[in-house]
PDB file of C-alpha atoms in Angstrom:
ATOM      1  CA  MET A   1      24.492  -7.553  -9.861  1.00 98.00           C
ATOM      2  CA  LYS A   2      20.919  -6.699 -10.826  1.00 98.00           C
ATOM      3  CA  LEU A   3      18.180  -6.772  -8.190  1.00 99.00           C
ATOM      4  CA  ILE A   4      14.484  -6.152  -8.806  1.00 99.00           C
ATOM      5  CA  SER A   5      11.675  -5.695  -6.292  1.00 99.00           C
ATOM      6  CA  TRP A   6       7.978  -5.735  -7.138  1.00 99.00           C
ATOM      7  CA  ASN A   7       4.751  -5.699  -5.183  1.00 98.00           C
ATOM      8  CA  VAL A   8       2.793  -7.926  -7.547  1.00 98.00           C
ATOM      9  CA  ASN A   9      -0.534  -7.575  -5.673  1.00 98.00           C
ATOM     10  CA  GLY A  10      -1.279 -11.259  -6.185  1.00 98.00           C
ATOM     11  CA  LEU A  11       1.322 -13.282  -8.067  1.00 97.00           C
ATOM     12  CA  ARG A  12      -1.184 -15.557  -9.776  1.00 96.00           C
ATOM     13  CA  ALA A  13      -2.966 -12.539 -11.248  1.00 97.00           C
ATOM     14  CA  CYS A  14       0.352 -10.955 -12.228  1.00 97.00           C
ATOM     15  CA  VAL A  15       1.446 -14.146 -14.005  1.00 97.00           C
ATOM     16  CA  GLY A  16      -1.595 -13.701 -16.254  1.00 96.00           C
ATOM     17  CA  LYS A  17      -0.444 -10.163 -17.032  1.00 97.00           C
ATOM     18  CA  GLY A  18       3.059 -10.932 -18.281  1.00 97.00           C
ATOM     19  CA  PHE A  19       5.113 -11.586 -15.145  1.00 98.00           C
ATOM     20  CA  PHE A  20       7.207 -14.342 -16.702  1.00 97.00           C
ATOM     21  CA  ASP A  21       7.866 -12.325 -19.848  1.00 97.00           C
ATOM     22  CA  PHE A  22       9.189  -9.523 -17.655  1.00 98.00           C
ATOM     23  CA  LEU A  23      11.337 -11.897 -15.598  1.00 98.00           C
ATOM     24  CA  ALA A  24      12.837 -13.441 -18.729  1.00 97.00           C
ATOM     25  CA  ALA A  25      13.508 -10.062 -20.349  1.00 98.00           C
ATOM     26  CA  GLU A  26      15.208  -8.551 -17.282  1.00 98.00           C
ATOM     27  CA  ASN A  27      16.879 -11.748 -16.020  1.00 98.00           C
ATOM     28  CA  PRO A  28      17.760 -10.257 -12.618  1.00 98.00           C
ATOM     29  CA  ASP A  29      20.253 -11.985 -10.361  1.00 98.00           C
ATOM     30  CA  ILE A  30      17.764 -11.581  -7.511  1.00 98.00           C
ATOM     31  CA  MET A  31      14.010 -10.923  -7.729  1.00 98.00           C
ATOM     32  CA  CYS A  32      12.029  -9.976  -4.634  1.00 99.00           C
ATOM     33  CA  LEU A  33       8.234  -9.954  -4.460  1.00 98.00           C
ATOM     34  CA  GLN A  34       5.735  -8.574  -2.022  1.00 98.00           C
ATOM     35  CA  GLU A  35       2.017  -9.244  -1.641  1.00 98.00           C
ATOM     36  CA  THR A  36       2.255 -12.650  -3.296  1.00 98.00           C
ATOM     37  CA  LYS A  37      -1.128 -13.630  -1.808  1.00 98.00           C
ATOM     38  CA  LEU A  38      -0.567 -17.368  -2.103  1.00 97.00           C
ATOM     39  CA  GLN A  39       0.682 -20.443  -0.287  1.00 95.00           C
ATOM     40  CA  PRO A  40       3.892 -22.077  -1.578  1.00 89.00           C
ATOM     41  CA  GLU A  41       2.003 -25.052  -3.007  1.00 92.00           C
ATOM     42  CA  GLN A  42       0.018 -22.622  -5.188  1.00 94.00           C
ATOM     43  CA  ALA A  43       3.149 -20.989  -6.590  1.00 90.00           C
ATOM     44  CA  PRO A  44       4.229 -21.432 -10.194  1.00 89.00           C
ATOM     45  CA  PRO A  45       7.693 -22.946 -10.732  1.00 88.00           C
ATOM     46  CA  ILE A  46      10.415 -20.342 -11.280  1.00 93.00           C
ATOM     47  CA  GLU A  47      13.047 -21.834 -13.596  1.00 93.00           C
ATOM     48  CA  GLY A  48      16.676 -20.918 -13.065  1.00 97.00           C
ATOM     49  CA  TYR A  49      16.218 -19.569  -9.533  1.00 98.00           C
ATOM     50  CA  HIS A  50      16.446 -20.772  -5.985  1.00 97.00           C
ATOM     51  CA  GLU A  51      12.996 -20.001  -4.554  1.00 97.00           C
ATOM     52  CA  TYR A  52      12.139 -18.828  -1.052  1.00 97.00           C
ATOM     53  CA  TRP A  53       8.517 -18.226  -0.081  1.00 98.00           C
ATOM     54  CA  TYR A  54       7.112 -16.729   3.097  1.00 98.00           C
ATOM     55  CA  SER A  55       3.334 -16.788   3.123  1.00 98.00           C
ATOM     56  CA  ALA A  56       0.894 -15.283   5.579  1.00 98.00           C
ATOM     57  CA  GLU A  57      -1.013 -17.697   7.779  1.00 97.00           C
ATOM     58  CA  LYS A  58      -4.167 -15.993   6.490  1.00 96.00           C
ATOM     59  CA  LYS A  59      -4.682 -17.342   2.976  1.00 95.00           C
ATOM     60  CA  GLY A  60      -4.782 -14.903   0.077  1.00 96.00           C
ATOM     61  CA  TYR A  61      -3.105 -12.149   2.104  1.00 97.00           C
ATOM     62  CA  SER A  62       0.286 -10.467   2.188  1.00 98.00           C
ATOM     63  CA  GLY A  63       3.330 -12.715   1.635  1.00 98.00           C
ATOM     64  CA  THR A  64       6.853 -12.257   0.265  1.00 98.00           C
ATOM     65  CA  ALA A  65       9.221 -14.229  -1.947  1.00 98.00           C
ATOM     66  CA  VAL A  66      12.846 -14.164  -3.075  1.00 98.00           C
ATOM     67  CA  PHE A  67      14.098 -15.758  -6.292  1.00 98.00           C
ATOM     68  CA  SER A  68      17.894 -15.888  -6.463  1.00 98.00           C
ATOM     69  CA  GLN A  69      20.234 -17.170  -9.148  1.00 98.00           C
ATOM     70  CA  PRO A  70      23.193 -17.302  -6.736  1.00 98.00           C
ATOM     71  CA  GLU A  71      22.377 -19.581  -3.839  1.00 98.00           C
ATOM     72  CA  PRO A  72      22.347 -17.603  -0.589  1.00 98.00           C
ATOM     73  CA  ILE A  73      24.543 -18.638   2.321  1.00 98.00           C
ATOM     74  CA  SER A  74      21.412 -18.715   4.475  1.00 98.00           C
ATOM     75  CA  VAL A  75      17.777 -17.615   4.411  1.00 98.00           C
ATOM     76  CA  THR A  76      15.637 -16.631   7.381  1.00 98.00           C
ATOM     77  CA  TYR A  77      11.975 -15.724   7.609  1.00 98.00           C
ATOM     78  CA  GLY A  78      10.396 -12.976   9.679  1.00 98.00           C
ATOM     79  CA  LEU A  79      11.986 -10.754  12.297  1.00 98.00           C
ATOM     80  CA  GLY A  80      12.262 -13.393  14.988  1.00 98.00           C
ATOM     81  CA  ILE A  81       9.499 -11.653  16.964  1.00 98.00           C
ATOM     82  CA  ASP A  82       6.254 -13.592  17.273  1.00 98.00           C
ATOM     83  CA  ALA A  83       4.019 -10.503  17.125  1.00 97.00           C
ATOM     84  CA  HIS A  84       5.357  -9.709  13.653  1.00 98.00           C
ATOM     85  CA  ASP A  85       5.874 -13.139  12.136  1.00 98.00           C
ATOM     86  CA  HIS A  86       2.410 -14.362  11.110  1.00 98.00           C
ATOM     87  CA  GLU A  87       1.839 -12.326   7.942  1.00 98.00           C
ATOM     88  CA  GLY A  88       4.803 -13.336   5.761  1.00 98.00           C
ATOM     89  CA  ARG A  89       6.267  -9.855   5.686  1.00 98.00           C
ATOM     90  CA  ALA A  90      10.070 -10.227   5.612  1.00 98.00           C
ATOM     91  CA  ILE A  91      12.683 -12.574   4.174  1.00 99.00           C
ATOM     92  CA  THR A  92      16.437 -12.223   4.744  1.00 99.00           C
ATOM     93  CA  ALA A  93      18.938 -13.808   2.366  1.00 99.00           C
ATOM     94  CA  GLU A  94      22.623 -13.717   3.274  1.00 99.00           C
ATOM     95  CA  TYR A  95      25.223 -13.371   0.523  1.00 98.00           C
ATOM     96  CA  PRO A  96      29.019 -13.202   0.861  1.00 98.00           C
ATOM     97  CA  ASP A  97      29.219  -9.417   1.085  1.00 97.00           C
ATOM     98  CA  PHE A  98      25.713  -8.270   2.116  1.00 98.00           C
ATOM     99  CA  TYR A  99      22.374  -9.231   3.584  1.00 99.00           C
ATOM    100  CA  LEU A 100      19.264  -8.763   1.463  1.00 99.00           C
ATOM    101  CA  VAL A 101      16.020  -8.076   3.324  1.00 99.00           C
ATOM    102  CA  THR A 102      12.784  -7.866   1.368  1.00 98.00           C
ATOM    103  CA  ALA A 103       9.868  -6.440   3.299  1.00 98.00           C
ATOM    104  CA  TYR A 104       6.178  -5.723   2.944  1.00 98.00           C
ATOM    105  CA  THR A 105       5.481  -3.146   5.626  1.00 98.00           C
ATOM    106  CA  PRO A 106       2.013  -3.250   7.219  1.00 98.00           C
ATOM    107  CA  ASN A 107      -0.420  -0.660   5.917  1.00 98.00           C
ATOM    108  CA  ALA A 108      -1.839   1.741   8.509  1.00 98.00           C
ATOM    109  CA  GLN A 109      -5.241   1.227   6.819  1.00 97.00           C
ATOM    110  CA  ASN A 110      -8.340   3.391   6.636  1.00 95.00           C
ATOM    111  CA  GLU A 111      -8.891   5.671   9.604  1.00 97.00           C
ATOM    112  CA  LEU A 112      -5.347   4.664  10.669  1.00 98.00           C
ATOM    113  CA  LYS A 113      -6.790   1.731  12.578  1.00 98.00           C
ATOM    114  CA  ARG A 114      -3.509  -0.180  12.307  1.00 98.00           C
ATOM    115  CA  LEU A 115      -1.146   2.752  12.843  1.00 98.00           C
ATOM    116  CA  ASP A 116      -0.198   1.703  16.383  1.00 98.00           C
ATOM    117  CA  TYR A 117       0.769  -1.759  15.156  1.00 98.00           C
ATOM    118  CA  ARG A 118       2.616  -0.170  12.242  1.00 98.00           C
ATOM    119  CA  MET A 119       4.703   1.864  14.702  1.00 98.00           C
ATOM    120  CA  GLU A 120       5.599  -1.314  16.609  1.00 98.00           C
ATOM    121  CA  TRP A 121       6.619  -3.007  13.357  1.00 98.00           C
ATOM    122  CA  GLU A 122       8.759  -0.027  12.337  1.00 98.00           C
ATOM    123  CA  ASP A 123      10.732  -0.079  15.577  1.00 98.00           C
ATOM    124  CA  ALA A 124      11.187  -3.853  15.426  1.00 98.00           C
ATOM    125  CA  PHE A 125      12.227  -3.773  11.773  1.00 98.00           C
ATOM    126  CA  ARG A 126      14.727  -0.964  12.313  1.00 98.00           C
ATOM    127  CA  GLY A 127      16.255  -2.853  15.226  1.00 98.00           C
ATOM    128  CA  TYR A 128      16.445  -6.001  13.114  1.00 98.00           C
ATOM    129  CA  VAL A 129      18.211  -4.456  10.108  1.00 98.00           C
ATOM    130  CA  CYS A 130      20.536  -2.409  12.318  1.00 98.00           C
ATOM    131  CA  ALA A 131      21.638  -5.625  14.033  1.00 98.00           C
ATOM    132  CA  LEU A 132      22.366  -7.163  10.626  1.00 98.00           C
ATOM    133  CA  ASP A 133      24.260  -4.039   9.604  1.00 98.00           C
ATOM    134  CA  GLN A 134      26.664  -4.621  12.486  1.00 98.00           C
ATOM    135  CA  LYS A 135      27.735  -7.860  10.762  1.00 98.00           C
ATOM    136  CA  LYS A 136      27.824  -6.857   7.087  1.00 98.00           C
ATOM    137  CA  PRO A 137      26.112  -4.297   4.817  1.00 98.00           C
ATOM    138  CA  VAL A 138      22.385  -4.599   4.182  1.00 99.00           C
ATOM    139  CA  VAL A 139      20.179  -4.100   1.121  1.00 99.00           C
ATOM    140  CA  ILE A 140      16.535  -3.488   2.070  1.00 99.00           C
ATOM    141  CA  CYS A 141      13.879  -3.616  -0.626  1.00 99.00           C
ATOM    142  CA  GLY A 142      10.158  -3.763  -0.922  1.00 98.00           C
ATOM    143  CA  ASP A 143       6.873  -2.008  -0.421  1.00 98.00           C
ATOM    144  CA  LEU A 144       7.560   0.075   2.673  1.00 98.00           C
ATOM    145  CA  ASN A 145       4.116   1.680   2.456  1.00 98.00           C
ATOM    146  CA  VAL A 146       5.226   5.265   3.010  1.00 98.00           C
ATOM    147  CA  ALA A 147       5.886   8.256   0.808  1.00 98.00           C
ATOM    148  CA  HIS A 148       8.766   9.811   2.707  1.00 98.00           C
ATOM    149  CA  GLN A 149       8.743  13.382   1.408  1.00 98.00           C
ATOM    150  CA  GLU A 150       6.249  15.601  -0.379  1.00 98.00           C
ATOM    151  CA  ILE A 151       8.157  15.007  -3.628  1.00 98.00           C
ATOM    152  CA  ASP A 152       7.238  11.316  -3.314  1.00 98.00           C
ATOM    153  CA  LEU A 153       3.525  11.667  -4.063  1.00 98.00           C
ATOM    154  CA  LYS A 154       1.388  13.697  -6.421  1.00 98.00           C
ATOM    155  CA  ASN A 155      -0.944  15.317  -3.890  1.00 98.00           C
ATOM    156  CA  PRO A 156       0.846  15.737  -0.560  1.00 98.00           C
ATOM    157  CA  LYS A 157      -1.443  18.388   0.888  1.00 98.00           C
ATOM    158  CA  THR A 158      -4.707  16.498   0.425  1.00 98.00           C
ATOM    159  CA  ASN A 159      -3.104  13.230   1.608  1.00 98.00           C
ATOM    160  CA  HIS A 160      -1.494  14.568   4.760  1.00 98.00           C
ATOM    161  CA  GLN A 161      -2.280  12.212   7.658  1.00 98.00           C
ATOM    162  CA  ASN A 162      -3.742   9.604   5.318  1.00 98.00           C
ATOM    163  CA  ALA A 163      -2.275   6.093   5.555  1.00 98.00           C
ATOM    164  CA  GLY A 164       1.174   6.118   3.987  1.00 98.00           C
ATOM    165  CA  PHE A 165       1.699   9.843   4.485  1.00 98.00           C
ATOM    166  CA  THR A 166       1.209  10.409   8.173  1.00 98.00           C
ATOM    167  CA  ASP A 167       3.784  12.337  10.157  1.00 98.00           C
ATOM    168  CA  GLU A 168       4.304   9.204  12.238  1.00 98.00           C
ATOM    169  CA  GLU A 169       5.097   6.929   9.273  1.00 98.00           C
ATOM    170  CA  ARG A 170       7.310   9.507   7.607  1.00 98.00           C
ATOM    171  CA  GLY A 171       9.130  10.010  10.888  1.00 98.00           C
ATOM    172  CA  LYS A 172       9.879   6.294  11.149  1.00 98.00           C
ATOM    173  CA  MET A 173      11.349   6.317   7.635  1.00 98.00           C
ATOM    174  CA  THR A 174      13.532   9.252   8.661  1.00 98.00           C
ATOM    175  CA  GLU A 175      14.674   7.272  11.709  1.00 98.00           C
ATOM    176  CA  LEU A 176      15.547   4.291   9.514  1.00 98.00           C
ATOM    177  CA  LEU A 177      17.604   6.405   7.127  1.00 98.00           C
ATOM    178  CA  GLU A 178      19.332   8.187   9.993  1.00 98.00           C
ATOM    179  CA  ALA A 179      20.268   4.780  11.411  1.00 98.00           C
ATOM    180  CA  GLY A 180      22.710   4.409   8.530  1.00 98.00           C
ATOM    181  CA  PHE A 181      20.750   3.635   5.354  1.00 98.00           C
ATOM    182  CA  ALA A 182      20.469   5.442   2.032  1.00 98.00           C
ATOM    183  CA  ASP A 183      17.402   5.747  -0.222  1.00 99.00           C
ATOM    184  CA  THR A 184      19.153   4.814  -3.449  1.00 98.00           C
ATOM    185  CA  PHE A 185      16.636   6.288  -5.887  1.00 98.00           C
ATOM    186  CA  ARG A 186      16.385   9.633  -4.126  1.00 98.00           C
ATOM    187  CA  ARG A 187      20.142   9.862  -3.651  1.00 98.00           C
ATOM    188  CA  ARG A 188      20.599   9.510  -7.388  1.00 97.00           C
ATOM    189  CA  ASN A 189      17.580  11.650  -8.309  1.00 98.00           C
ATOM    190  CA  PRO A 190      17.313  14.242  -5.527  1.00 98.00           C
ATOM    191  CA  ASP A 191      15.002  16.645  -7.362  1.00 97.00           C
ATOM    192  CA  LEU A 192      13.117  14.361  -9.766  1.00 98.00           C
ATOM    193  CA  THR A 193       9.374  14.870  -9.535  1.00 98.00           C
ATOM    194  CA  GLY A 194       6.618  12.636 -10.898  1.00 98.00           C
ATOM    195  CA  ALA A 195       8.552   9.453 -10.053  1.00 98.00           C
ATOM    196  CA  TYR A 196       6.105   7.013  -8.498  1.00 98.00           C
ATOM    197  CA  SER A 197       5.818   3.254  -7.968  1.00 98.00           C
ATOM    198  CA  TRP A 198       2.156   2.860  -6.971  1.00 98.00           C
ATOM    199  CA  TRP A 199      -1.092   4.199  -8.423  1.00 98.00           C
ATOM    200  CA  SER A 200      -4.643   3.605  -7.285  1.00 97.00           C
ATOM    201  CA  TYR A 201      -6.773   1.519  -9.616  1.00 95.00           C
ATOM    202  CA  ARG A 202      -9.405   4.269  -9.287  1.00 94.00           C
ATOM    203  CA  PHE A 203      -9.865   7.545 -11.161  1.00 93.00           C
ATOM    204  CA  HIS A 204      -7.454   6.632 -13.995  1.00 97.00           C
ATOM    205  CA  ALA A 205      -4.637   7.406 -11.579  1.00 98.00           C
ATOM    206  CA  ARG A 206      -1.915   5.649 -13.515  1.00 98.00           C
ATOM    207  CA  GLU A 207      -2.637   7.252 -16.866  1.00 97.00           C
ATOM    208  CA  LYS A 208      -2.680  10.619 -15.075  1.00 98.00           C
ATOM    209  CA  ASN A 209       0.448   9.658 -13.105  1.00 98.00           C
ATOM    210  CA  THR A 210      -1.301  10.497  -9.844  1.00 98.00           C
ATOM    211  CA  GLY A 211       0.924   8.217  -7.837  1.00 98.00           C
ATOM    212  CA  TRP A 212       3.054   7.571  -4.776  1.00 98.00           C
ATOM    213  CA  ARG A 213       6.653   6.353  -4.417  1.00 99.00           C
ATOM    214  CA  ILE A 214       6.318   3.749  -1.678  1.00 99.00           C
ATOM    215  CA  ASP A 215       8.644   1.015  -3.000  1.00 99.00           C
ATOM    216  CA  TYR A 216      12.315   1.336  -2.116  1.00 99.00           C
ATOM    217  CA  PHE A 217      15.812   0.000  -2.350  1.00 99.00           C
ATOM    218  CA  LEU A 218      17.685   1.158   0.732  1.00 99.00           C
ATOM    219  CA  VAL A 219      21.329   0.250   1.307  1.00 99.00           C
ATOM    220  CA  SER A 220      23.796   0.603   4.134  1.00 98.00           C
ATOM    221  CA  GLU A 221      25.666   3.851   3.609  1.00 98.00           C
ATOM    222  CA  ARG A 222      28.914   1.989   2.959  1.00 98.00           C
ATOM    223  CA  LEU A 223      27.274   0.188   0.028  1.00 98.00           C
ATOM    224  CA  MET A 224      26.227   3.414  -1.673  1.00 98.00           C
ATOM    225  CA  PRO A 225      29.506   3.734  -3.657  1.00 98.00           C
ATOM    226  CA  ARG A 226      28.676   0.393  -5.282  1.00 98.00           C
ATOM    227  CA  VAL A 227      25.271   1.561  -6.536  1.00 98.00           C
ATOM    228  CA  ARG A 228      25.529   1.815 -10.300  1.00 98.00           C
ATOM    229  CA  ASP A 229      21.831   2.442 -10.990  1.00 98.00           C
ATOM    230  CA  ALA A 230      18.499   2.787  -9.202  1.00 98.00           C
ATOM    231  CA  LYS A 231      15.379   2.955 -11.338  1.00 98.00           C
ATOM    232  CA  ILE A 232      11.606   2.852 -11.196  1.00 98.00           C
ATOM    233  CA  LEU A 233      10.347   0.701 -14.079  1.00 98.00           C
ATOM    234  CA  SER A 234       7.123   2.634 -14.512  1.00 98.00           C
ATOM    235  CA  ASP A 235       6.437   1.286 -18.012  1.00 98.00           C
ATOM    236  CA  ILE A 236       5.890  -2.228 -16.618  1.00 98.00           C
ATOM    237  CA  TYR A 237       2.284  -3.168 -15.879  1.00 98.00           C
ATOM    238  CA  GLY A 238       0.744  -6.203 -14.171  1.00 98.00           C
ATOM    239  CA  SER A 239       0.024  -4.743 -10.737  1.00 98.00           C
ATOM    240  CA  ASP A 240      -0.993  -1.453  -9.143  1.00 98.00           C
ATOM    241  CA  HIS A 241       2.736  -1.164  -8.323  1.00 98.00           C
ATOM    242  CA  CYS A 242       5.542  -1.206 -10.859  1.00 98.00           C
ATOM    243  CA  PRO A 243       8.921  -2.932 -10.327  1.00 99.00           C
ATOM    244  CA  ILE A 244      11.981  -1.092  -9.067  1.00 99.00           C
ATOM    245  CA  LEU A 245      15.586  -1.926  -9.927  1.00 99.00           C
ATOM    246  CA  LEU A 246      18.976  -1.677  -8.264  1.00 99.00           C
ATOM    247  CA  GLU A 247      22.313  -2.419  -9.895  1.00 98.00           C
ATOM    248  CA  LEU A 248      25.357  -2.976  -7.715  1.00 98.00           C
ATOM    249  CA  GLU A 249      28.937  -3.141  -8.938  1.00 96.00           C
TER     250      GLU A 249
END
């Protein structure tokens, strides 16, 4: 089974930059999007897939989507906690042998003005996926808005305590992994440097590969033996993020 996750930073803009060509070429079983920035009625039709949209109440902001060739057993939206369920940040699709959760983690923002809320989200999200994991294995994917280790961004020293690389955010990722989840890409590529999934639009960052790895496929530890491949598709353009891929046996 092939799964792809992509923060498209506005799906309508990404469609104009080759999104459908990419989808047709890869033909994933499941495609997860973050930062769709649209309402469902504004969405283009996705042929060959069951579509599930979760939009922020604030128009043009945030939002997630799941496109699935196999029809899920069930689909739920949000974390079931009102404080976290107004920005379209998480969709859960249940399949026979796993849950899939796609997430767009809140950004701590400039001057870390949303860091306290981010910490609340992290604890709620970890509790949510751990509860699912008690029932069946979980695949978590999406823009988790944190570079976990120094290897995961080009300039760790100058970015220390900036949004996405604070000790607090990195600590919450450690807590999530220690709760029973594996970072599939890093497990398969423990020492690979220069592997990033997001680049600023400024300063020619992408052509210089001055990037961050903030998009992830995490799996319950007991799913790790089924991971056949975990890739960053860094040659695919259309957003300031590139897609990431997971193949399960």
